[in-house]
PDB file of C-alpha atoms and ligand atoms in Angstrom:
ATOM      1  CA  MET A   1      13.885   3.359   7.093  1.00 93.00           C
ATOM      2  CA  TYR A   2      12.690   2.422   3.206  1.00 98.00           C
ATOM      3  CA  PHE A   3       9.336   3.809   2.065  1.00 98.00           C
ATOM      4  CA  ASP A   4       8.094   1.385  -0.713  1.00 98.00           C
ATOM      5  CA  SER A   5       6.054   4.383  -2.710  1.00 98.00           C
ATOM      6  CA  HIS A   6       3.956   1.996  -5.175  1.00 98.00           C
ATOM      7  CA  ALA A   7       4.040  -1.713  -4.578  1.00 98.00           C
ATOM      8  CA  HIS A   8       1.389  -4.817  -5.569  1.00 98.00           C
ATOM      9  CA  LEU A   9       1.451  -6.521  -2.664  1.00 98.00           C
ATOM     10  CA  ASP A  10      -1.832  -8.146  -2.757  1.00 98.00           C
ATOM     11  CA  ASP A  11      -0.945 -10.032  -6.167  1.00 97.00           C
ATOM     12  CA  ALA A  12      -1.814 -14.041  -5.628  1.00 97.00           C
ATOM     13  CA  ARG A  13       2.153 -14.561  -6.628  1.00 97.00           C
ATOM     14  CA  PHE A  14       2.810 -13.313  -3.220  1.00 97.00           C
ATOM     15  CA  GLN A  15       0.339 -15.708  -1.549  1.00 96.00           C
ATOM     16  CA  PRO A  16       2.483 -18.298  -0.969  1.00 97.00           C
ATOM     17  CA  ASP A  17       5.524 -17.104   0.930  1.00 97.00           C
ATOM     18  CA  PHE A  18       3.535 -13.433   1.859  1.00 97.00           C
ATOM     19  CA  ASP A  19       4.948 -13.675   6.107  1.00 97.00           C
ATOM     20  CA  ASP A  20       8.421 -14.512   4.663  1.00 98.00           C
ATOM     21  CA  ILE A  21       8.314 -11.443   2.446  1.00 98.00           C
ATOM     22  CA  LEU A  22       7.020  -9.464   5.238  1.00 97.00           C
ATOM     23  CA  ALA A  23      10.402 -10.647   7.921  1.00 97.00           C
ATOM     24  CA  ARG A  24      12.607  -9.975   4.778  1.00 97.00           C
ATOM     25  CA  MET A  25      11.196  -6.392   4.276  1.00 97.00           C
ATOM     26  CA  ARG A  26      11.527  -5.782   8.667  1.00 97.00           C
ATOM     27  CA  GLU A  27      15.288  -6.919   8.050  1.00 97.00           C
ATOM     28  CA  ASN A  28      15.950  -4.841   5.133  1.00 97.00           C
ATOM     29  CA  GLY A  29      14.546  -1.835   7.013  1.00 97.00           C
ATOM     30  CA  VAL A  30      11.626  -1.297   4.641  1.00 98.00           C
ATOM     31  CA  THR A  31       9.104   0.215   7.291  1.00 96.00           C
ATOM     32  CA  GLY A  32       6.622   1.895   5.110  1.00 98.00           C
ATOM     33  CA  MET A  33       4.871   0.966   1.967  1.00 98.00           C
ATOM     34  CA  MET A  34       1.837   2.466  -0.007  1.00 98.00           C
ATOM     35  CA  ASN A  35      -0.101  -0.533  -2.212  1.00 98.00           C
ATOM     36  CA  ILE A  36      -1.549   0.661  -5.181  1.00 98.00           C
ATOM     37  CA  GLY A  37      -4.845  -0.463  -7.190  1.00 98.00           C
ATOM     38  CA  CYS A  38      -5.423  -1.184 -10.143  1.00 98.00           C
ATOM     39  CA  ASP A  39      -8.943  -1.845 -10.713  1.00 98.00           C
ATOM     40  CA  LEU A  40     -11.999  -2.425  -8.436  1.00 98.00           C
ATOM     41  CA  PRO A  41     -11.014  -5.802  -7.005  1.00 98.00           C
ATOM     42  CA  SER A  42      -7.212  -4.832  -6.605  1.00 98.00           C
ATOM     43  CA  SER A  43      -8.368  -1.528  -4.813  1.00 98.00           C
ATOM     44  CA  GLU A  44     -10.574  -3.535  -2.473  1.00 98.00           C
ATOM     45  CA  ARG A  45      -7.720  -5.799  -1.795  1.00 98.00           C
ATOM     46  CA  SER A  46      -5.240  -2.781  -0.974  1.00 98.00           C
ATOM     47  CA  VAL A  47      -7.864  -1.498   1.631  1.00 98.00           C
ATOM     48  CA  ALA A  48      -7.974  -4.095   3.564  1.00 98.00           C
ATOM     49  CA  LEU A  49      -4.356  -4.804   3.063  1.00 98.00           C
ATOM     50  CA  ALA A  50      -4.152  -1.260   5.127  1.00 98.00           C
ATOM     51  CA  GLU A  51      -5.855  -2.171   7.667  1.00 98.00           C
ATOM     52  CA  ARG A  52      -4.307  -5.271   8.696  1.00 98.00           C
ATOM     53  CA  TYR A  53      -1.198  -3.780   9.002  1.00 97.00           C
ATOM     54  CA  ASP A  54      -0.242  -0.182  10.326  1.00 96.00           C
ATOM     55  CA  TRP A  55       2.373   1.026   7.741  1.00 97.00           C
ATOM     56  CA  ILE A  56       0.505  -0.045   4.805  1.00 98.00           C
ATOM     57  CA  TRP A  57      -1.283   2.840   3.267  1.00 98.00           C
ATOM     58  CA  ALA A  58      -3.502   2.650  -0.110  1.00 98.00           C
ATOM     59  CA  ALA A  59      -4.389   3.826  -3.754  1.00 98.00           C
ATOM     60  CA  VAL A  60      -7.452   3.330  -5.156  1.00 98.00           C
ATOM     61  CA  GLY A  61      -8.243   3.379  -8.591  1.00 98.00           C
ATOM     62  CA  SER A  62      -8.423   1.923 -12.148  1.00 98.00           C
ATOM     63  CA  HIS A  63      -4.905   1.796 -14.289  1.00 98.00           C
ATOM     64  CA  PRO A  64      -5.373   2.595 -17.999  1.00 98.00           C
ATOM     65  CA  ASP A  65      -5.708  -1.440 -18.706  1.00 97.00           C
ATOM     66  CA  ASP A  66      -8.937  -1.194 -17.030  1.00 98.00           C
ATOM     67  CA  ALA A  67     -10.353   2.166 -18.221  1.00 98.00           C
ATOM     68  CA  ALA A  68     -12.668   0.301 -20.343  1.00 98.00           C
ATOM     69  CA  GLN A  69     -14.470  -0.369 -16.802  1.00 98.00           C
ATOM     70  CA  VAL A  70     -14.465   3.367 -15.734  1.00 98.00           C
ATOM     71  CA  ASP A  71     -18.313   4.547 -15.268  1.00 98.00           C
ATOM     72  CA  GLU A  72     -20.372   6.973 -13.223  1.00 98.00           C
ATOM     73  CA  ALA A  73     -21.258   4.165 -10.957  1.00 98.00           C
ATOM     74  CA  ARG A  74     -17.385   2.910 -10.353  1.00 98.00           C
ATOM     75  CA  ILE A  75     -16.507   6.118  -9.644  1.00 98.00           C
ATOM     76  CA  GLU A  76     -18.815   5.954  -6.920  1.00 98.00           C
ATOM     77  CA  GLU A  77     -17.440   2.668  -5.538  1.00 98.00           C
ATOM     78  CA  TYR A  78     -13.878   4.403  -5.160  1.00 98.00           C
ATOM     79  CA  ARG A  79     -15.240   7.516  -3.523  1.00 98.00           C
ATOM     80  CA  ALA A  80     -16.667   5.201  -1.370  1.00 98.00           C
ATOM     81  CA  LEU A  81     -13.552   3.260  -0.529  1.00 98.00           C
ATOM     82  CA  CYS A  82     -11.639   6.758  -0.366  1.00 98.00           C
ATOM     83  CA  GLU A  83     -14.007   7.160   3.056  1.00 98.00           C
ATOM     84  CA  ASP A  84     -12.014   5.080   4.788  1.00 98.00           C
ATOM     85  CA  PRO A  85      -8.518   6.894   6.110  1.00 98.00           C
ATOM     86  CA  ARG A  86      -5.912   4.432   5.192  1.00 98.00           C
ATOM     87  CA  VAL A  87      -6.501   5.473   1.739  1.00 98.00           C
ATOM     88  CA  LYS A  88      -4.143   8.004   0.581  1.00 98.00           C
ATOM     89  CA  ALA A  89      -4.232   8.546  -3.016  1.00 98.00           C
ATOM     90  CA  ILE A  90      -6.054   7.608  -6.519  1.00 98.00           C
ATOM     91  CA  GLY A  91      -4.003   5.587  -8.339  1.00 97.00           C
ATOM     92  CA  GLU A  92      -2.905   4.033 -10.277  1.00 98.00           C
ATOM     93  CA  ILE A  93      -4.615   5.962 -13.387  1.00 98.00           C
ATOM     94  CA  GLY A  94      -3.332   7.399 -16.265  1.00 98.00           C
ATOM     95  CA  LEU A  95      -2.505   6.740 -20.053  1.00 98.00           C
ATOM     96  CA  ASP A  96      -0.385   3.631 -21.590  1.00 97.00           C
ATOM     97  CA  TYR A  97      -0.230   4.058 -25.472  1.00 97.00           C
ATOM     98  CA  HIS A  98       2.244   0.935 -25.670  1.00 94.00           C
ATOM     99  CA  TYR A  99      -0.738  -2.052 -26.781  1.00 87.00           C
ATOM    100  CA  GLU A 100      -3.545   1.160 -27.178  1.00 87.00           C
ATOM    101  CA  ASP A 101      -5.777  -1.280 -25.769  1.00 90.00           C
ATOM    102  CA  PRO A 102      -8.567  -0.021 -24.726  1.00 97.00           C
ATOM    103  CA  PRO A 103      -8.114   2.424 -27.139  1.00 97.00           C
ATOM    104  CA  ARG A 104      -6.679   6.336 -26.234  1.00 98.00           C
ATOM    105  CA  ASP A 105     -10.067   8.159 -25.942  1.00 98.00           C
ATOM    106  CA  VAL A 106     -10.913   5.407 -23.411  1.00 98.00           C
ATOM    107  CA  GLN A 107      -8.078   6.213 -21.773  1.00 98.00           C
ATOM    108  CA  GLN A 108      -8.574   9.533 -21.694  1.00 98.00           C
ATOM    109  CA  ARG A 109     -11.777   9.710 -20.426  1.00 98.00           C
ATOM    110  CA  ALA A 110     -11.424   7.581 -17.234  1.00 98.00           C
ATOM    111  CA  PHE A 111      -7.679   9.305 -16.689  1.00 98.00           C
ATOM    112  CA  ARG A 112      -9.992  12.521 -16.275  1.00 98.00           C
ATOM    113  CA  MET A 113     -12.726  11.151 -14.732  1.00 98.00           C
ATOM    114  CA  GLN A 114     -10.569   9.659 -11.937  1.00 98.00           C
ATOM    115  CA  MET A 115      -8.513  13.204 -11.545  1.00 98.00           C
ATOM    116  CA  LYS A 116     -11.629  14.983 -11.121  1.00 98.00           C
ATOM    117  CA  LEU A 117     -12.807  12.370  -8.131  1.00 98.00           C
ATOM    118  CA  ALA A 118      -8.904  13.453  -7.020  1.00 98.00           C
ATOM    119  CA  GLN A 119      -9.562  17.066  -7.135  1.00 98.00           C
ATOM    120  CA  GLU A 120     -13.025  16.545  -5.266  1.00 98.00           C
ATOM    121  CA  LEU A 121     -11.534  14.816  -2.718  1.00 98.00           C
ATOM    122  CA  SER A 122      -8.023  16.686  -2.290  1.00 98.00           C
ATOM    123  CA  LEU A 123      -5.969  13.750  -2.835  1.00 98.00           C
ATOM    124  CA  PRO A 124      -2.741  13.031  -4.946  1.00 98.00           C
ATOM    125  CA  VAL A 125      -2.662  10.753  -8.085  1.00 98.00           C
ATOM    126  CA  VAL A 126      -0.433   8.237  -8.636  1.00 98.00           C
ATOM    127  CA  ILE A 127       0.188   8.065 -12.258  1.00 98.00           C
ATOM    128  CA  HIS A 128       1.110   5.262 -14.759  1.00 98.00           C
ATOM    129  CA  GLU A 129       1.924   7.101 -17.934  1.00 97.00           C
ATOM    130  CA  ARG A 130       3.850   5.071 -20.779  1.00 95.00           C
ATOM    131  CA  GLU A 131       4.680   6.644 -24.461  1.00 96.00           C
ATOM    132  CA  ALA A 132       1.966   9.070 -24.051  1.00 97.00           C
ATOM    133  CA  HIS A 133       3.938  12.392 -22.323  1.00 96.00           C
ATOM    134  CA  GLU A 134       1.884  14.923 -24.465  1.00 97.00           C
ATOM    135  CA  ASP A 135      -1.567  13.783 -23.616  1.00 97.00           C
ATOM    136  CA  GLY A 136      -0.516  12.964 -19.945  1.00 97.00           C
ATOM    137  CA  MET A 137       0.790  16.455 -19.459  1.00 97.00           C
ATOM    138  CA  ARG A 138      -2.061  17.876 -21.483  1.00 98.00           C
ATOM    139  CA  ILE A 139      -4.977  16.247 -18.828  1.00 98.00           C
ATOM    140  CA  ILE A 140      -3.137  16.985 -16.076  1.00 98.00           C
ATOM    141  CA  SER A 141      -2.505  20.800 -17.006  1.00 98.00           C
ATOM    142  CA  ASP A 142      -6.730  20.559 -16.872  1.00 98.00           C
ATOM    143  CA  PHE A 143      -6.916  19.849 -12.899  1.00 98.00           C
ATOM    144  CA  PRO A 144      -3.867  22.408 -11.496  1.00 97.00           C
ATOM    145  CA  ASP A 145      -5.244  21.738  -8.252  1.00 97.00           C
ATOM    146  CA  VAL A 146      -4.106  18.326  -8.415  1.00 98.00           C
ATOM    147  CA  THR A 147      -0.625  16.771  -8.022  1.00 98.00           C
ATOM    148  CA  GLY A 148       1.089  13.542  -7.338  1.00 98.00           C
ATOM    149  CA  VAL A 149       3.209  11.082  -8.882  1.00 98.00           C
ATOM    150  CA  PHE A 150       4.590  10.060 -12.070  1.00 98.00           C
ATOM    151  CA  HIS A 151       5.129   6.626 -11.119  1.00 98.00           C
ATOM    152  CA  CYS A 152       7.829   4.596 -13.243  1.00 96.00           C
ATOM    153  CA  PHE A 153       9.183   7.701 -14.523  1.00 96.00           C
ATOM    154  CA  SER A 154      10.003   7.143 -18.415  1.00 93.00           C
ATOM    155  CA  GLY A 155       9.950  11.034 -19.566  1.00 95.00           C
ATOM    156  CA  SER A 156      13.044  13.012 -20.306  1.00 96.00           C
ATOM    157  CA  TYR A 157      14.528  15.562 -17.866  1.00 97.00           C
ATOM    158  CA  GLU A 158      12.868  18.519 -19.593  1.00 97.00           C
ATOM    159  CA  MET A 159       9.727  16.671 -18.646  1.00 97.00           C
ATOM    160  CA  ALA A 160      10.537  16.155 -15.167  1.00 98.00           C
ATOM    161  CA  LYS A 161      11.987  19.745 -14.445  1.00 98.00           C
ATOM    162  CA  GLU A 162       7.866  20.911 -15.323  1.00 98.00           C
ATOM    163  CA  LEU A 163       6.760  18.377 -13.539  1.00 98.00           C
ATOM    164  CA  VAL A 164       8.370  19.649 -10.576  1.00 98.00           C
ATOM    165  CA  LYS A 165       7.687  23.139 -11.689  1.00 98.00           C
ATOM    166  CA  ARG A 166       4.043  22.650 -10.889  1.00 97.00           C
ATOM    167  CA  GLY A 167       4.522  20.748  -7.755  1.00 98.00           C
ATOM    168  CA  TRP A 168       4.562  17.095  -8.990  1.00 98.00           C
ATOM    169  CA  TYR A 169       6.708  14.117  -7.522  1.00 98.00           C
ATOM    170  CA  ILE A 170       8.864  11.839  -9.982  1.00 98.00           C
ATOM    171  CA  GLY A 171       9.009   7.954  -8.824  1.00 98.00           C
ATOM    172  CA  PHE A 172      11.866   5.726  -9.751  1.00 98.00           C
ATOM    173  CA  THR A 173      11.653   1.597  -9.620  1.00 97.00           C
ATOM    174  CA  GLY A 174      14.395  -0.762 -10.603  1.00 96.00           C
ATOM    175  CA  VAL A 175      14.688   0.567 -13.821  1.00 96.00           C
ATOM    176  CA  VAL A 176      16.924   2.893 -12.527  1.00 96.00           C
ATOM    177  CA  THR A 177      19.198   0.318 -11.795  1.00 96.00           C
ATOM    178  CA  PHE A 178      19.305  -1.011 -15.284  1.00 95.00           C
ATOM    179  CA  LYS A 179      22.705  -0.687 -17.370  1.00 90.00           C
ATOM    180  CA  ASN A 180      20.601   0.809 -20.572  1.00 89.00           C
ATOM    181  CA  ALA A 181      18.570   3.320 -18.373  1.00 91.00           C
ATOM    182  CA  ARG A 182      19.967   6.561 -19.396  1.00 93.00           C
ATOM    183  CA  LYS A 183      17.137   8.553 -19.068  1.00 95.00           C
ATOM    184  CA  ALA A 184      15.979   7.566 -15.616  1.00 96.00           C
ATOM    185  CA  VAL A 185      19.709   8.326 -14.789  1.00 97.00           C
ATOM    186  CA  GLU A 186      20.002  11.404 -15.907  1.00 97.00           C
ATOM    187  CA  VAL A 187      16.547  12.861 -13.837  1.00 98.00           C
ATOM    188  CA  ALA A 188      17.283  11.128 -10.951  1.00 97.00           C
ATOM    189  CA  GLU A 189      20.888  12.712 -10.914  1.00 97.00           C
ATOM    190  CA  LYS A 190      19.375  16.279 -11.162  1.00 97.00           C
ATOM    191  CA  ILE A 191      15.849  16.906  -9.916  1.00 98.00           C
ATOM    192  CA  PRO A 192      15.428  18.262  -6.542  1.00 98.00           C
ATOM    193  CA  LEU A 193      16.326  15.148  -3.933  1.00 98.00           C
ATOM    194  CA  ASP A 194      12.957  16.252  -2.190  1.00 98.00           C
ATOM    195  CA  ARG A 195      10.740  15.572  -5.647  1.00 98.00           C
ATOM    196  CA  ILE A 196      12.122  11.869  -5.648  1.00 98.00           C
ATOM    197  CA  LEU A 197       9.962   8.687  -4.717  1.00 98.00           C
ATOM    198  CA  ILE A 198      11.617   5.443  -4.749  1.00 98.00           C
ATOM    199  CA  GLU A 199       9.342   2.130  -5.424  1.00 98.00           C
ATOM    200  CA  THR A 200       9.417  -1.164  -6.316  1.00 98.00           C
ATOM    201  CA  ASP A 201       5.995  -1.920  -8.559  1.00 97.00           C
ATOM    202  CA  CYS A 202       6.501  -5.265  -7.385  1.00 97.00           C
ATOM    203  CA  PRO A 203       5.710  -7.987  -8.322  1.00 97.00           C
ATOM    204  CA  TYR A 204       7.557  -6.305 -11.815  1.00 93.00           C
ATOM    205  CA  MET A 205      10.293  -4.271 -12.070  1.00 92.00           C
ATOM    206  CA  ALA A 206      12.844  -6.049 -10.129  1.00 94.00           C
ATOM    207  CA  PRO A 207      16.220  -4.130  -9.628  1.00 95.00           C
ATOM    208  CA  GLU A 208      19.688  -5.354 -10.470  1.00 94.00           C
ATOM    209  CA  PRO A 209      21.127  -7.771  -9.892  1.00 94.00           C
ATOM    210  CA  PHE A 210      17.650  -9.496  -9.347  1.00 94.00           C
ATOM    211  CA  ARG A 211      16.461  -8.017 -13.013  1.00 94.00           C
ATOM    212  CA  GLY A 212      13.593 -10.335 -14.618  1.00 93.00           C
ATOM    213  CA  CYS A 213      13.024 -11.996 -11.195  1.00 95.00           C
ATOM    214  CA  ARG A 214       9.677 -11.715  -9.326  1.00 95.00           C
ATOM    215  CA  ASN A 215      10.109  -8.329  -7.115  1.00 97.00           C
ATOM    216  CA  ASP A 216       8.895  -7.825  -3.215  1.00 97.00           C
ATOM    217  CA  PRO A 217       9.328  -4.580  -1.495  1.00 97.00           C
ATOM    218  CA  SER A 218      11.898  -6.211   0.228  1.00 97.00           C
ATOM    219  CA  LEU A 219      14.217  -4.811  -2.430  1.00 97.00           C
ATOM    220  CA  VAL A 220      13.474  -1.306  -2.558  1.00 98.00           C
ATOM    221  CA  PRO A 221      17.069  -0.221  -0.874  1.00 97.00           C
ATOM    222  CA  PHE A 222      18.767  -1.767  -4.319  1.00 97.00           C
ATOM    223  CA  VAL A 223      16.637   1.803  -5.773  1.00 97.00           C
ATOM    224  CA  ALA A 224      17.934   3.781  -2.772  1.00 98.00           C
ATOM    225  CA  LYS A 225      21.314   2.671  -3.133  1.00 97.00           C
ATOM    226  CA  LYS A 226      21.300   3.753  -6.942  1.00 97.00           C
ATOM    227  CA  ILE A 227      20.217   7.358  -6.154  1.00 97.00           C
ATOM    228  CA  ALA A 228      22.466   7.649  -3.435  1.00 98.00           C
ATOM    229  CA  ALA A 229      25.320   6.523  -5.709  1.00 97.00           C
ATOM    230  CA  LEU A 230      24.207   8.604  -8.507  1.00 97.00           C
ATOM    231  CA  ARG A 231      23.647  11.988  -5.899  1.00 97.00           C
ATOM    232  CA  GLY A 232      26.787  11.189  -3.870  1.00 97.00           C
ATOM    233  CA  ILE A 233      24.981  10.797  -0.629  1.00 98.00           C
ATOM    234  CA  SER A 234      24.836   7.634   1.647  1.00 97.00           C
ATOM    235  CA  ALA A 235      22.191   5.301   1.083  1.00 96.00           C
ATOM    236  CA  GLU A 236      20.794   6.317   4.436  1.00 96.00           C
ATOM    237  CA  ALA A 237      20.193   9.890   3.549  1.00 97.00           C
ATOM    238  CA  ALA A 238      18.746   8.744   0.737  1.00 98.00           C
ATOM    239  CA  ALA A 239      16.233   6.593   2.014  1.00 98.00           C
ATOM    240  CA  ALA A 240      15.452   9.173   5.001  1.00 98.00           C
ATOM    241  CA  ALA A 241      14.834  11.504   2.167  1.00 98.00           C
ATOM    242  CA  THR A 242      12.787   9.458   0.102  1.00 98.00           C
ATOM    243  CA  ALA A 243      10.698   8.494   3.250  1.00 98.00           C
ATOM    244  CA  GLU A 244       9.909  11.734   4.178  1.00 98.00           C
ATOM    245  CA  THR A 245       8.869  12.698   0.843  1.00 98.00           C
ATOM    246  CA  ALA A 246       6.402   9.986   0.687  1.00 98.00           C
ATOM    247  CA  SER A 247       4.866  11.362   4.085  1.00 98.00           C
ATOM    248  CA  ARG A 248       4.538  14.459   2.739  1.00 98.00           C
ATOM    249  CA  LEU A 249       2.868  13.848  -0.398  1.00 98.00           C
ATOM    250  CA  PHE A 250       0.541  11.112   0.825  1.00 98.00           C
ATOM    251  CA  ARG A 251       0.254  13.369   3.902  1.00 98.00           C
ATOM    252  CA  ILE A 252       0.757   9.965   6.680  1.00 96.00           C
TER     253      ILE A 252
HETATM  254 NI1  LIG B   1       1.787  -0.223 -10.437  1.00 58.26          NI
END
């Protein structure tokens, strides 16, 4: 039983063969999934998916790309969506300094507003943080009651250790299966197993041997198998541990 902790199955790219994907998930033993919002429309679609399938749960929020849209009114729209019991997290939220569009201060403001919402609602968060390690750590430090997962983790082992110490979780995508993924591999080998989540981040980040192709949740076992191999445990043990961790973090 595999749990994909970060999917965007509401993406239009999945519409043509949606039912085939669900069938492949079942065949491959993927029995749970968090669908993650990036903006208001995708957050609404996440909630709709979670209402339709009892093995899908939702996160709502604005990705750093959408930070300019986050104002008090948007926060109230997310707060209203969170009244649905299928919503288990705020996300994905955070910082992405790769393109700096929108600018850093706009991203930080949206990130803080959504961390505050998570704190008020006692919900975990799903963090997208790329090339913004210092500011990311600084902002989460200002919300000591909030924890969650750093998805598609790109930081160092030192940073992962610090996050684990503070009660956070680390999410691994297909990147951990890539040949040049030295940092992610080191983190996946060394942090406690019960802090590891597996995810596809589909339609992006397809694991080997599908790198570069459209990803979908039926491929999450490839991530679990890589983590199992790194840690010298069975794929079943890695699947069970990461599914249990997802249930614990998202209170499913
Ligand atoms: Ni994502």
